[in-house]
Amino acid sequence: MLATIALSLKIVWSVAGLPQNLSQRDISSNSLSDYRGALFVVANTQTSCEMALIDSSAGFVAASCLTYKSNGNVDNGIDYRVAINGIGNDESKVNSVTMVDVHPNYNPSTYANNIAVLHWGNPKEISWHQDIGQDRTGWDSTFYTRRTMSSVSDALWSTPAVLTLSGSDAISGCSSASNLYSSNKDWFLCIAQTTTSITNGNCQTPYGAVWGAYQSDTVAVAAIYSHSSIYDGSELCGSTGNQYHYYTMLQPYVDWASKMTGRKVYTYAADSSYSYKGSSSFNMDNDLAPAVFGVTTVSGDLYPSAKEYKGPSGSSSNNNNFANGSGTTTTLPTENNSNTDDNTDMGANSALSSDKDDEDNENNKNDDNPDASDNLNVSENPTESGNNNSDSDKSINDGKTDDTENANIKDDMKNGSDSSSSSDDSGKSGYGGISRGAIIAISTIVPIATIIILVCLFFAYKWWKKRRNFRNWDPKNETSNIDCIRIIDNIGELGSTRTTIENRIESIRASCPPAYIEHEFGAISTRTSKMPM
């Protein structure tokens, strides 16, 4: 196993009045608060949904972190905000969201394309931007981060938790726990490690965002948390089986985000010749893949469910100063929490149990050890507008951009395109536990089968009717049939008394087809029964 590589983050920004050739400075590897990041805030309460910033007015967030109405549209009545961890002279702020774009192919049952873009501020006054990491084959190491705030109202941040994994680290079990992951391995990251929840010291929570490290001196945000697969349990807290946590890669959604924001989304790859041909209509493969049998899938804001969890001893949470509310993992809180300012920093990080293949993995370490990495180098340079891959190995660019045109900020948030954001335990629909794929199959097969049966019955009836007419009107007896009809229609000519007619009928019956004997002559007998003898 390769030893964990020391990481460094290079931050580049331009500040009005400062020279363009800024010098380097050193920072410690666990001081992620020095690197610009963000959290999704709902009703003045921080969530577990860490964001990936695009620039000073937009950022990525998991679509499952939003709240939806019964018709599938985003609930615009909720106070959505974005808390940004500022760096340098850029103060930390909490911004009100002005518009939401949910990916059109987001599936709230499988969490395929679990991505949305939040907008805030003035898009015509972009003061900095961040690069989105691409080409993970060029990563030497990976940062998994969990940012938390000590006070939302004062925009104060705690020391973030950081998990460092080497580029060669891999984990078994991820594919068998998620059909969606097994069909889209290029667009997901998967680990089993977690960190202590800020809402409950007895509960573990996945990390929030992923940063790719290139050649130990450049880092770019590359993925955000999507969902988790859980064995032997319905919640992350208290389950006794293995857990696997999946992170959506941002790379395939860059073109779509650029279309939504109306401006360029900057990217970074270590290889300057690297080129990814994306599409604004990107959709994951097998996005309707049902959940694996025996596996529960959770997503969205994980703090409310963690807060409600009682530890093995039955004691209540030892930290109740953060996320407010309770319910399913994707129902966001709606009440203000007056105790937010009194929160303590994160606890120790630990990893949940996994397959035997993972037990010897060196990456299941205590994430609170700040000495695990060396000091990191940071260079400060101005933003180079329009340059996709920085010539000086920049990964996070903060500075004045060229004038960019953007659509006007709308008063109302855009609606999402999916029917629900509820976290179905096994990725199934709400129809008695039947999977979405089964419902689609049934709704297609039943009408087709009904039509085929009706067509068969129609032709069977026509065949039967034809056979019946053929028997009733035998061409061989056509002359006799006509004679019988003529005689029957002119029964008055047979005689004036019943005795005369009945005698005549007996002679006619012998020459008429059998089909007429019972029906037609029975009618004649009825008619003649009223005649005089």
Short mmCIF file of C-alpha atoms in Angstrom, two decimals:
data_model
loop_
_atom_site.label_atom_id
_atom_site.label_comp_id
_atom_site.label_asym_id
_atom_site.label_seq_id
_atom_site.Cartn_x
_atom_site.Cartn_y
_atom_site.Cartn_z
CA MET A 1 0.00 0.00 0.00
CA LEU A 2 1.33 3.35 -0.95
CA ALA A 3 1.93 5.73 1.91
CA THR A 4 -0.38 8.72 2.18
CA ILE A 5 1.05 11.56 0.15
CA ALA A 6 1.42 15.01 1.64
CA LEU A 7 -1.05 17.38 0.00
CA SER A 8 -1.05 21.05 -0.74
CA LEU A 9 -3.61 23.48 -1.99
CA LYS A 10 -2.78 26.35 -4.27
CA ILE A 11 -5.16 29.31 -3.97
CA VAL A 12 -5.08 32.06 -6.51
CA TRP A 13 -6.93 35.32 -6.22
CA SER A 14 -6.59 38.95 -7.16
CA VAL A 15 -7.55 41.72 -4.80
CA ALA A 16 -8.05 45.28 -5.95
CA GLY A 17 -4.92 47.34 -5.43
CA LEU A 18 -2.54 44.39 -4.93
CA PRO A 19 0.24 43.60 -7.41
CA GLN A 20 -0.19 40.75 -9.83
CA ASN A 21 2.93 38.78 -8.79
CA LEU A 22 1.91 37.69 -5.28
CA SER A 23 4.24 35.50 -3.23
CA GLN A 24 3.71 32.07 -1.69
CA ARG A 25 2.81 31.31 1.90
CA ASP A 26 2.64 28.08 3.89
CA ILE A 27 -0.41 26.64 5.64
CA SER A 28 -1.10 23.40 7.48
CA SER A 29 -2.89 20.55 5.72
CA ASN A 30 -5.79 20.43 8.14
CA SER A 31 -6.66 24.11 7.73
CA LEU A 32 -9.26 23.63 5.02
CA SER A 33 -10.91 26.76 6.35
CA ASP A 34 -8.20 28.60 4.39
CA TYR A 35 -9.69 27.20 1.18
CA ARG A 36 -12.95 28.57 -0.05
CA GLY A 37 -15.87 26.18 0.45
CA ALA A 38 -19.59 26.33 1.16
CA LEU A 39 -22.50 24.71 3.01
CA PHE A 40 -26.17 24.59 2.09
CA VAL A 41 -28.23 26.35 4.78
CA VAL A 42 -31.98 25.93 5.24
CA ALA A 43 -34.03 28.20 7.50
CA ASN A 44 -30.85 29.49 9.18
CA THR A 45 -29.77 25.90 9.99
CA GLN A 46 -26.73 24.25 8.46
CA THR A 47 -27.24 20.95 6.67
CA SER A 48 -24.85 18.11 5.93
CA CYS A 49 -24.93 19.16 2.27
CA GLU A 50 -21.51 20.51 1.36
CA MET A 51 -21.33 22.47 -1.89
CA ALA A 52 -18.82 22.88 -4.71
CA LEU A 53 -18.45 26.54 -5.61
CA ILE A 54 -18.39 27.57 -9.27
CA ASP A 55 -17.79 31.27 -8.67
CA SER A 56 -18.93 34.09 -6.41
CA SER A 57 -22.57 33.72 -7.55
CA ALA A 58 -23.18 30.01 -8.21
CA GLY A 59 -22.37 26.55 -6.91
CA PHE A 60 -23.24 22.85 -7.12
CA VAL A 61 -25.31 21.06 -4.47
CA ALA A 62 -26.95 17.63 -4.33
CA ALA A 63 -30.51 17.84 -5.69
CA SER A 64 -31.68 15.55 -2.87
CA CYS A 65 -30.85 18.31 -0.37
CA LEU A 66 -33.69 20.48 -1.69
CA THR A 67 -37.30 20.23 -0.54
CA TYR A 68 -39.98 19.46 -3.11
CA LYS A 69 -43.74 19.93 -3.29
CA SER A 70 -46.12 17.05 -3.94
CA ASN A 71 -46.15 17.97 -7.65
CA GLY A 72 -42.38 17.54 -7.86
CA ASN A 73 -41.47 21.23 -8.03
CA VAL A 74 -38.91 22.81 -5.74
CA ASP A 75 -40.57 24.39 -2.71
CA ASN A 76 -39.85 28.10 -3.21
CA GLY A 77 -41.33 29.02 0.15
CA ILE A 78 -38.31 27.72 2.08
CA ASP A 79 -35.43 30.00 3.03
CA TYR A 80 -32.49 28.55 1.08
CA ARG A 81 -29.07 30.06 1.71
CA VAL A 82 -25.42 29.43 0.89
CA ALA A 83 -22.77 29.91 3.59
CA ILE A 84 -19.35 30.59 2.04
CA ASN A 85 -16.14 30.02 3.96
CA GLY A 86 -14.13 33.07 2.92
CA ILE A 87 -10.36 33.20 2.51
CA GLY A 88 -7.82 35.98 2.80
CA ASN A 89 -9.47 39.38 2.68
CA ASP A 90 -12.69 37.80 1.46
CA GLU A 91 -15.01 37.58 4.47
CA SER A 92 -17.25 34.60 5.13
CA LYS A 93 -20.84 35.31 4.14
CA VAL A 94 -24.28 33.74 4.14
CA ASN A 95 -26.09 34.52 0.87
CA SER A 96 -29.77 34.11 0.05
CA VAL A 97 -30.44 31.84 -2.92
CA THR A 98 -32.24 33.61 -5.76
CA MET A 99 -32.67 30.75 -8.20
CA VAL A 100 -32.42 26.94 -8.29
CA ASP A 101 -31.73 24.73 -11.31
CA VAL A 102 -32.31 21.01 -10.71
CA HIS A 103 -30.78 18.69 -13.29
CA PRO A 104 -33.55 17.63 -15.70
CA ASN A 105 -32.53 13.96 -15.43
CA TYR A 106 -32.35 13.83 -11.64
CA ASN A 107 -34.01 10.66 -10.33
CA PRO A 108 -35.12 10.96 -6.68
CA SER A 109 -35.48 7.18 -6.33
CA THR A 110 -32.07 6.08 -7.60
CA TYR A 111 -30.22 9.42 -7.08
CA ALA A 112 -28.93 9.37 -10.64
CA ASN A 113 -27.77 12.86 -11.73
CA ASN A 114 -28.14 14.03 -8.13
CA ILE A 115 -27.03 17.57 -8.88
CA ALA A 116 -28.43 21.10 -8.84
CA VAL A 117 -27.04 24.61 -9.32
CA LEU A 118 -27.84 27.35 -6.81
CA HIS A 119 -27.64 31.03 -7.77
CA TRP A 120 -27.17 34.06 -5.52
CA GLY A 121 -25.83 37.60 -5.65
CA ASN A 122 -25.27 39.53 -8.85
CA PRO A 123 -24.04 37.30 -11.71
CA LYS A 124 -22.73 40.38 -13.54
CA GLU A 125 -20.26 41.12 -10.75
CA ILE A 126 -18.20 37.93 -10.49
CA SER A 127 -15.23 38.58 -8.21
CA TRP A 128 -13.66 35.10 -8.27
CA HIS A 129 -14.13 31.61 -9.60
CA GLN A 130 -13.00 28.09 -8.69
CA ASP A 131 -11.84 25.36 -11.01
CA ILE A 132 -13.69 22.04 -11.19
CA GLY A 133 -11.28 19.11 -11.12
CA GLN A 134 -11.17 16.84 -14.17
CA ASP A 135 -9.26 13.76 -15.33
CA ARG A 136 -8.95 11.86 -12.06
CA THR A 137 -6.32 9.62 -13.61
CA GLY A 138 -3.98 12.54 -12.98
CA TRP A 139 -4.75 12.72 -9.26
CA ASP A 140 -1.98 11.73 -6.88
CA SER A 141 -4.22 11.92 -3.82
CA THR A 142 -7.75 12.78 -2.79
CA PHE A 143 -9.15 14.98 -0.02
CA TYR A 144 -12.54 14.05 1.47
CA THR A 145 -13.76 17.02 3.51
CA ARG A 146 -16.50 17.72 6.04
CA ARG A 147 -17.03 21.42 6.71
CA THR A 148 -19.10 22.63 9.66
CA MET A 149 -20.07 25.98 11.13
CA SER A 150 -19.91 27.05 14.76
CA SER A 151 -22.42 29.85 14.07
CA VAL A 152 -24.59 30.30 11.00
CA SER A 153 -25.88 33.74 11.97
CA ASP A 154 -22.32 35.05 12.48
CA ALA A 155 -20.84 33.05 9.57
CA LEU A 156 -18.26 31.39 11.83
CA TRP A 157 -16.60 28.15 10.78
CA SER A 158 -15.16 25.23 12.73
CA THR A 159 -12.02 23.30 11.84
CA PRO A 160 -12.99 20.95 8.99
CA ALA A 161 -12.46 17.19 9.06
CA VAL A 162 -10.21 15.87 6.30
CA LEU A 163 -9.63 12.33 5.06
CA THR A 164 -6.63 11.85 2.78
CA LEU A 165 -6.53 8.87 0.40
CA SER A 166 -3.79 8.01 -2.05
CA GLY A 167 -4.54 7.85 -5.74
CA SER A 168 -4.24 4.05 -5.82
CA ASP A 169 -6.76 3.42 -3.04
CA ALA A 170 -9.78 1.36 -4.06
CA ILE A 171 -12.56 -0.33 -2.13
CA SER A 172 -14.43 -3.52 -2.90
CA GLY A 173 -18.15 -3.83 -2.26
CA CYS A 174 -19.16 -0.53 -3.85
CA SER A 175 -20.45 -2.14 -7.06
CA SER A 176 -22.40 -4.92 -5.37
CA ALA A 177 -24.15 -2.38 -3.12
CA SER A 178 -25.34 -0.07 -5.93
CA ASN A 179 -26.50 -0.91 -9.44
CA LEU A 180 -26.26 2.77 -10.36
CA TYR A 181 -22.61 2.93 -9.32
CA SER A 182 -21.72 -0.27 -11.18
CA SER A 183 -23.13 1.28 -14.37
CA ASN A 184 -21.40 4.66 -13.89
CA LYS A 185 -18.04 4.05 -12.23
CA ASP A 186 -16.46 6.91 -14.18
CA TRP A 187 -18.88 9.40 -12.63
CA PHE A 188 -18.84 8.30 -9.01
CA LEU A 189 -16.33 8.02 -6.19
CA CYS A 190 -17.01 5.52 -3.41
CA ILE A 191 -15.57 5.02 0.08
CA ALA A 192 -16.64 3.40 3.36
CA GLN A 193 -15.04 5.94 5.70
CA THR A 194 -17.11 8.44 7.68
CA THR A 195 -16.67 11.16 10.28
CA THR A 196 -18.49 11.92 13.53
CA SER A 197 -21.79 13.76 13.09
CA ILE A 198 -21.97 17.24 14.60
CA THR A 199 -25.54 16.56 15.73
CA ASN A 200 -24.79 13.33 17.59
CA GLY A 201 -21.46 12.04 18.83
CA ASN A 202 -22.82 8.48 18.66
CA CYS A 203 -23.45 8.72 14.93
CA GLN A 204 -21.22 8.75 11.87
CA THR A 205 -21.78 10.89 8.76
CA PRO A 206 -20.23 10.68 5.26
CA TYR A 207 -17.88 13.41 4.09
CA GLY A 208 -19.36 16.28 2.09
CA ALA A 209 -17.04 17.06 -0.82
CA VAL A 210 -14.04 15.62 -2.64
CA TRP A 211 -10.94 17.45 -3.87
CA GLY A 212 -8.51 15.95 -6.36
CA ALA A 213 -4.81 16.63 -5.72
CA TYR A 214 -2.52 16.89 -8.74
CA GLN A 215 1.22 16.33 -8.29
CA SER A 216 0.99 17.31 -4.62
CA ASP A 217 0.81 21.04 -5.31
CA THR A 218 -2.56 21.66 -6.94
CA VAL A 219 -6.05 20.81 -5.71
CA ALA A 220 -9.48 21.30 -7.29
CA VAL A 221 -12.93 20.38 -6.02
CA ALA A 222 -14.17 17.41 -8.03
CA ALA A 223 -17.22 15.76 -6.42
CA ILE A 224 -19.97 16.19 -3.82
CA TYR A 225 -21.79 13.63 -1.67
CA SER A 226 -24.75 11.94 -3.36
CA HIS A 227 -26.08 8.96 -1.37
CA SER A 228 -25.22 5.94 0.77
CA SER A 229 -26.01 2.22 0.55
CA ILE A 230 -26.64 0.55 3.90
CA TYR A 231 -26.78 -3.14 4.80
CA ASP A 232 -28.77 -4.30 7.85
CA GLY A 233 -30.43 -1.03 8.70
CA SER A 234 -32.60 1.80 7.45
CA GLU A 235 -30.43 4.67 8.73
CA LEU A 236 -26.72 5.47 8.80
CA CYS A 237 -26.77 5.56 12.58
CA GLY A 238 -27.05 2.22 14.32
CA SER A 239 -26.84 -0.08 11.30
CA THR A 240 -24.76 -3.21 11.90
CA GLY A 241 -23.84 -3.95 8.29
CA ASN A 242 -21.46 -2.42 5.80
CA GLN A 243 -22.03 1.06 4.43
CA TYR A 244 -20.81 2.55 1.16
CA HIS A 245 -20.91 6.26 0.37
CA TYR A 246 -21.10 7.61 -3.18
CA TYR A 247 -19.93 11.00 -4.48
CA THR A 248 -21.11 12.50 -7.77
CA MET A 249 -18.30 13.66 -10.05
CA LEU A 250 -18.86 17.22 -11.28
CA GLN A 251 -16.97 16.86 -14.56
CA PRO A 252 -19.88 15.64 -16.76
CA TYR A 253 -22.15 18.44 -15.50
CA VAL A 254 -19.87 21.37 -16.33
CA ASP A 255 -21.53 22.05 -19.70
CA TRP A 256 -24.99 21.90 -18.16
CA ALA A 257 -23.94 24.27 -15.35
CA SER A 258 -22.47 26.68 -17.89
CA LYS A 259 -25.79 26.67 -19.73
CA MET A 260 -27.70 27.32 -16.49
CA THR A 261 -25.44 30.16 -15.33
CA GLY A 262 -24.95 31.72 -18.74
CA ARG A 263 -21.17 31.93 -18.25
CA LYS A 264 -18.06 29.80 -18.35
CA VAL A 265 -17.44 27.18 -15.68
CA TYR A 266 -13.68 26.82 -15.23
CA THR A 267 -12.00 23.42 -15.04
CA TYR A 268 -8.54 22.07 -14.31
CA ALA A 269 -6.57 19.01 -15.41
CA ALA A 270 -2.90 18.32 -14.78
CA ASP A 271 -2.37 17.35 -18.41
CA SER A 272 -2.77 20.54 -20.44
CA SER A 273 -3.66 18.44 -23.49
CA TYR A 274 -6.54 16.70 -21.69
CA SER A 275 -9.89 17.36 -23.32
CA TYR A 276 -13.31 16.16 -22.24
CA LYS A 277 -16.15 16.45 -24.72
CA GLY A 278 -19.16 16.97 -22.52
CA SER A 279 -22.82 17.67 -23.18
CA SER A 280 -25.38 19.85 -21.45
CA SER A 281 -27.84 16.95 -21.77
CA PHE A 282 -25.63 14.39 -20.02
CA ASN A 283 -27.51 11.54 -18.34
CA MET A 284 -26.11 8.65 -16.32
CA ASP A 285 -26.41 5.12 -17.68
CA ASN A 286 -29.08 2.84 -16.20
CA ASP A 287 -30.54 5.76 -14.26
CA LEU A 288 -33.63 3.69 -13.39
CA ALA A 289 -31.55 0.89 -11.87
CA PRO A 290 -33.43 -0.59 -8.88
CA ALA A 291 -31.79 -0.79 -5.48
CA VAL A 292 -29.93 -3.97 -4.57
CA PHE A 293 -32.06 -6.38 -2.53
CA GLY A 294 -31.37 -5.99 1.17
CA VAL A 295 -29.76 -2.57 0.74
CA THR A 296 -31.26 0.70 1.97
CA THR A 297 -30.37 3.93 0.15
CA VAL A 298 -30.32 7.30 1.93
CA SER A 299 -29.44 10.78 0.74
CA GLY A 300 -29.97 14.48 1.34
CA ASP A 301 -29.51 16.24 4.68
CA LEU A 302 -28.35 13.55 7.12
CA TYR A 303 -28.23 15.68 10.26
CA PRO A 304 -31.92 15.42 11.34
CA SER A 305 -31.91 11.60 11.42
CA ALA A 306 -28.57 11.58 13.24
CA LYS A 307 -29.92 13.94 15.87
CA GLU A 308 -32.80 11.56 16.63
CA TYR A 309 -30.55 8.52 16.99
CA LYS A 310 -29.98 7.17 20.50
CA GLY A 311 -26.63 5.55 21.15
CA PRO A 312 -26.10 1.92 22.22
CA SER A 313 -26.60 2.95 25.85
CA GLY A 314 -29.90 4.63 25.00
CA SER A 315 -28.55 8.04 25.93
CA SER A 316 -29.54 11.09 23.97
CA SER A 317 -27.29 13.05 21.67
CA ASN A 318 -24.30 14.74 23.27
CA ASN A 319 -24.50 17.64 20.85
CA ASN A 320 -27.87 19.10 19.96
CA ASN A 321 -26.79 22.58 18.94
CA PHE A 322 -26.92 22.14 15.18
CA ALA A 323 -29.36 20.90 12.59
CA ASN A 324 -32.93 21.31 13.71
CA GLY A 325 -35.93 19.14 12.94
CA SER A 326 -36.38 15.44 12.32
CA GLY A 327 -37.79 13.03 9.78
CA THR A 328 -36.48 11.28 6.71
CA THR A 329 -32.99 12.00 5.50
CA THR A 330 -34.14 14.25 2.66
CA THR A 331 -36.71 16.35 4.52
CA LEU A 332 -34.97 19.58 5.33
CA PRO A 333 -35.57 21.40 8.65
CA THR A 334 -37.83 24.43 8.67
CA GLU A 335 -37.32 25.98 12.09
CA ASN A 336 -34.61 28.32 13.34
CA ASN A 337 -32.25 27.00 15.97
CA SER A 338 -31.34 29.53 18.63
CA ASN A 339 -28.51 27.39 20.02
CA THR A 340 -26.44 27.34 16.86
CA ASP A 341 -23.75 29.65 18.21
CA ASP A 342 -22.82 27.33 21.07
CA ASN A 343 -21.68 24.38 19.02
CA THR A 344 -18.33 22.69 19.54
CA ASP A 345 -15.91 21.48 16.89
CA MET A 346 -16.10 18.12 15.19
CA GLY A 347 -15.19 14.95 17.05
CA ALA A 348 -12.85 12.16 16.01
CA ASN A 349 -13.29 10.61 12.59
CA SER A 350 -13.67 6.90 12.16
CA ALA A 351 -14.54 4.38 9.48
CA LEU A 352 -17.46 1.95 9.55
CA SER A 353 -16.87 -1.74 9.07
CA SER A 354 -16.48 -2.99 5.51
CA ASP A 355 -15.57 -6.18 3.63
CA LYS A 356 -12.50 -8.17 4.64
CA ASP A 357 -10.73 -6.77 1.62
CA ASP A 358 -10.98 -3.34 3.23
CA GLU A 359 -9.83 -4.23 6.73
CA ASP A 360 -6.16 -3.78 5.88
CA ASN A 361 -6.72 -0.47 4.11
CA GLU A 362 -4.39 2.14 5.53
CA ASN A 363 -7.00 4.83 4.91
CA ASN A 364 -9.21 3.89 7.87
CA LYS A 365 -7.43 6.37 10.07
CA ASN A 366 -8.35 8.92 12.69
CA ASP A 367 -9.02 12.07 10.69
CA ASP A 368 -8.33 14.37 13.63
CA ASN A 369 -4.59 13.84 13.38
CA PRO A 370 -3.28 17.14 12.01
CA ASP A 371 0.24 15.78 11.68
CA ALA A 372 -0.64 13.28 8.98
CA SER A 373 0.47 15.64 6.22
CA ASP A 374 3.19 18.17 5.72
CA ASN A 375 2.75 21.89 5.30
CA LEU A 376 1.21 22.96 2.01
CA ASN A 377 2.37 25.60 -0.42
CA VAL A 378 0.01 28.25 -1.68
CA SER A 379 0.67 30.69 -4.46
CA GLU A 380 -1.33 33.82 -5.10
CA ASN A 381 -1.86 35.02 -8.67
CA PRO A 382 -4.58 36.87 -10.53
CA THR A 383 -7.36 35.12 -12.39
CA GLU A 384 -6.64 34.52 -16.05
CA SER A 385 -9.99 34.82 -17.70
CA GLY A 386 -10.75 32.33 -20.43
CA ASN A 387 -7.88 29.99 -19.59
CA ASN A 388 -9.28 26.55 -18.90
CA ASN A 389 -6.05 24.94 -17.66
CA SER A 390 -3.84 27.36 -15.80
CA ASP A 391 -0.33 27.73 -17.17
CA SER A 392 1.06 28.05 -13.65
CA ASP A 393 -0.75 25.04 -12.16
CA LYS A 394 -3.58 27.07 -10.65
CA SER A 395 -6.48 25.09 -9.21
CA ILE A 396 -8.56 27.64 -7.35
CA ASN A 397 -8.64 31.02 -9.07
CA ASP A 398 -9.94 34.04 -7.23
CA GLY A 399 -9.96 37.32 -9.07
CA LYS A 400 -11.69 39.69 -11.39
CA THR A 401 -13.04 38.01 -14.47
CA ASP A 402 -13.75 39.50 -17.86
CA ASP A 403 -17.15 41.11 -18.23
CA THR A 404 -19.66 38.34 -18.64
CA GLU A 405 -23.29 38.54 -19.66
CA ASN A 406 -25.81 36.55 -17.71
CA ALA A 407 -29.54 36.15 -17.64
CA ASN A 408 -31.36 38.37 -15.18
CA ILE A 409 -31.90 36.94 -11.74
CA LYS A 410 -35.42 35.66 -11.51
CA ASP A 411 -37.70 36.50 -8.62
CA ASP A 412 -38.79 32.94 -8.21
CA MET A 413 -36.62 29.85 -8.19
CA LYS A 414 -36.87 27.51 -11.12
CA ASN A 415 -38.85 24.39 -10.45
CA GLY A 416 -37.28 20.95 -10.38
CA SER A 417 -38.38 18.34 -12.86
CA ASP A 418 -38.85 15.34 -10.63
CA SER A 419 -41.78 14.04 -8.67
CA SER A 420 -40.21 13.67 -5.24
CA SER A 421 -37.04 14.03 -3.20
CA SER A 422 -38.00 11.56 -0.53
CA SER A 423 -35.35 9.00 0.31
CA ASP A 424 -36.97 5.66 -0.51
CA ASP A 425 -35.19 3.06 1.59
CA SER A 426 -34.48 0.70 -1.28
CA GLY A 427 -34.81 2.94 -4.31
CA LYS A 428 -38.37 1.79 -4.95
CA SER A 429 -41.49 3.69 -5.79
CA GLY A 430 -44.37 4.21 -3.41
CA TYR A 431 -46.66 1.62 -4.99
CA GLY A 432 -46.58 -1.15 -2.40
CA GLY A 433 -42.84 -1.62 -2.67
CA ILE A 434 -42.92 -2.36 -6.42
CA SER A 435 -39.87 -0.99 -8.19
CA ARG A 436 -40.24 1.80 -10.70
CA GLY A 437 -39.01 -0.50 -13.47
CA ALA A 438 -41.68 -3.07 -12.61
CA ILE A 439 -44.40 -0.40 -12.70
CA ILE A 440 -43.26 0.75 -16.14
CA ALA A 441 -43.18 -2.85 -17.39
CA ILE A 442 -46.66 -3.60 -16.05
CA SER A 443 -48.15 -0.39 -17.44
CA THR A 444 -46.74 -1.29 -20.87
CA ILE A 445 -47.43 -5.04 -21.03
CA VAL A 446 -51.01 -5.03 -19.67
CA PRO A 447 -52.50 -2.70 -22.36
CA ILE A 448 -50.69 -4.57 -25.14
CA ALA A 449 -51.86 -7.95 -23.84
CA THR A 450 -55.44 -6.64 -23.55
CA ILE A 451 -55.41 -5.42 -27.16
CA ILE A 452 -54.06 -8.76 -28.42
CA ILE A 453 -56.74 -10.69 -26.52
CA LEU A 454 -59.52 -8.45 -27.88
CA VAL A 455 -58.25 -8.86 -31.45
CA CYS A 456 -58.13 -12.65 -31.04
CA LEU A 457 -61.68 -12.69 -29.65
CA PHE A 458 -62.89 -10.55 -32.57
CA PHE A 459 -61.49 -12.90 -35.20
CA ALA A 460 -62.72 -15.94 -33.26
CA TYR A 461 -66.23 -14.47 -33.25
CA LYS A 462 -66.10 -13.78 -36.97
CA TRP A 463 -64.97 -17.37 -37.64
CA TRP A 464 -67.75 -18.78 -35.43
CA LYS A 465 -70.36 -16.59 -37.06
CA LYS A 466 -69.23 -17.62 -40.52
CA ARG A 467 -69.37 -21.31 -39.61
CA ARG A 468 -72.84 -20.90 -38.09
CA ASN A 469 -74.21 -19.13 -41.18
CA PHE A 470 -72.68 -21.79 -43.39
CA ARG A 471 -74.46 -24.53 -41.45
CA ASN A 472 -77.79 -22.63 -41.44
CA TRP A 473 -77.60 -21.87 -45.15
CA ASP A 474 -76.07 -24.84 -46.88
CA PRO A 475 -75.54 -24.03 -50.58
CA LYS A 476 -76.46 -27.61 -51.47
CA ASN A 477 -79.95 -27.07 -50.08
CA GLU A 478 -80.35 -23.53 -51.44
CA THR A 479 -83.33 -24.42 -53.66
CA SER A 480 -85.05 -26.28 -50.84
CA ASN A 481 -84.40 -23.39 -48.46
CA ILE A 482 -85.98 -20.91 -50.84
CA ASP A 483 -89.00 -23.16 -51.36
CA CYS A 484 -89.47 -23.52 -47.62
CA ILE A 485 -89.28 -19.78 -47.08
CA ARG A 486 -91.76 -19.19 -49.89
CA ILE A 487 -94.17 -21.75 -48.47
CA ILE A 488 -93.81 -20.46 -44.91
CA ASP A 489 -94.27 -16.82 -45.94
CA ASN A 490 -97.42 -17.78 -47.82
CA ILE A 491 -98.92 -19.99 -45.13
CA GLY A 492 -102.33 -18.53 -45.82
CA GLU A 493 -102.40 -20.39 -49.13
CA LEU A 494 -102.02 -23.76 -47.42
CA GLY A 495 -105.63 -23.91 -46.33
CA SER A 496 -108.25 -22.29 -44.20
CA THR A 497 -108.49 -24.82 -41.40
CA ARG A 498 -105.91 -25.96 -38.87
CA THR A 499 -106.32 -29.60 -39.84
CA THR A 500 -105.65 -28.84 -43.49
CA ILE A 501 -102.59 -26.71 -42.67
CA GLU A 502 -101.09 -29.23 -40.21
CA ASN A 503 -101.44 -32.00 -42.76
CA ARG A 504 -99.73 -29.79 -45.32
CA ILE A 505 -96.94 -28.89 -42.85
CA GLU A 506 -96.05 -32.52 -42.32
CA SER A 507 -95.45 -32.97 -46.03
CA ILE A 508 -93.34 -29.77 -46.16
CA ARG A 509 -91.17 -30.72 -43.14
CA ALA A 510 -89.78 -33.69 -45.00
CA SER A 511 -88.30 -31.49 -47.75
CA CYS A 512 -87.01 -28.59 -45.60
CA PRO A 513 -83.51 -28.46 -44.04
CA PRO A 514 -83.24 -29.59 -40.41
CA ALA A 515 -82.45 -26.04 -39.27
CA TYR A 516 -85.97 -24.92 -40.21
CA ILE A 517 -87.86 -27.80 -38.69
CA GLU A 518 -87.74 -26.81 -35.02
CA HIS A 519 -87.61 -23.02 -35.36
CA GLU A 520 -89.67 -22.09 -38.40
CA PHE A 521 -92.30 -24.81 -38.24
CA GLY A 522 -92.61 -24.36 -34.53
CA ALA A 523 -93.60 -20.77 -35.29
CA ILE A 524 -96.11 -21.98 -37.88
CA SER A 525 -97.63 -24.37 -35.38
CA THR A 526 -98.06 -21.48 -32.96
CA ARG A 527 -99.77 -19.40 -35.61
CA THR A 528 -102.11 -22.22 -36.69
CA SER A 529 -103.06 -23.24 -33.18
CA LYS A 530 -105.52 -20.37 -33.06
CA MET A 531 -107.21 -21.32 -36.30
CA PRO A 532 -110.46 -23.36 -36.42
CA MET A 533 -110.27 -27.02 -36.93
#
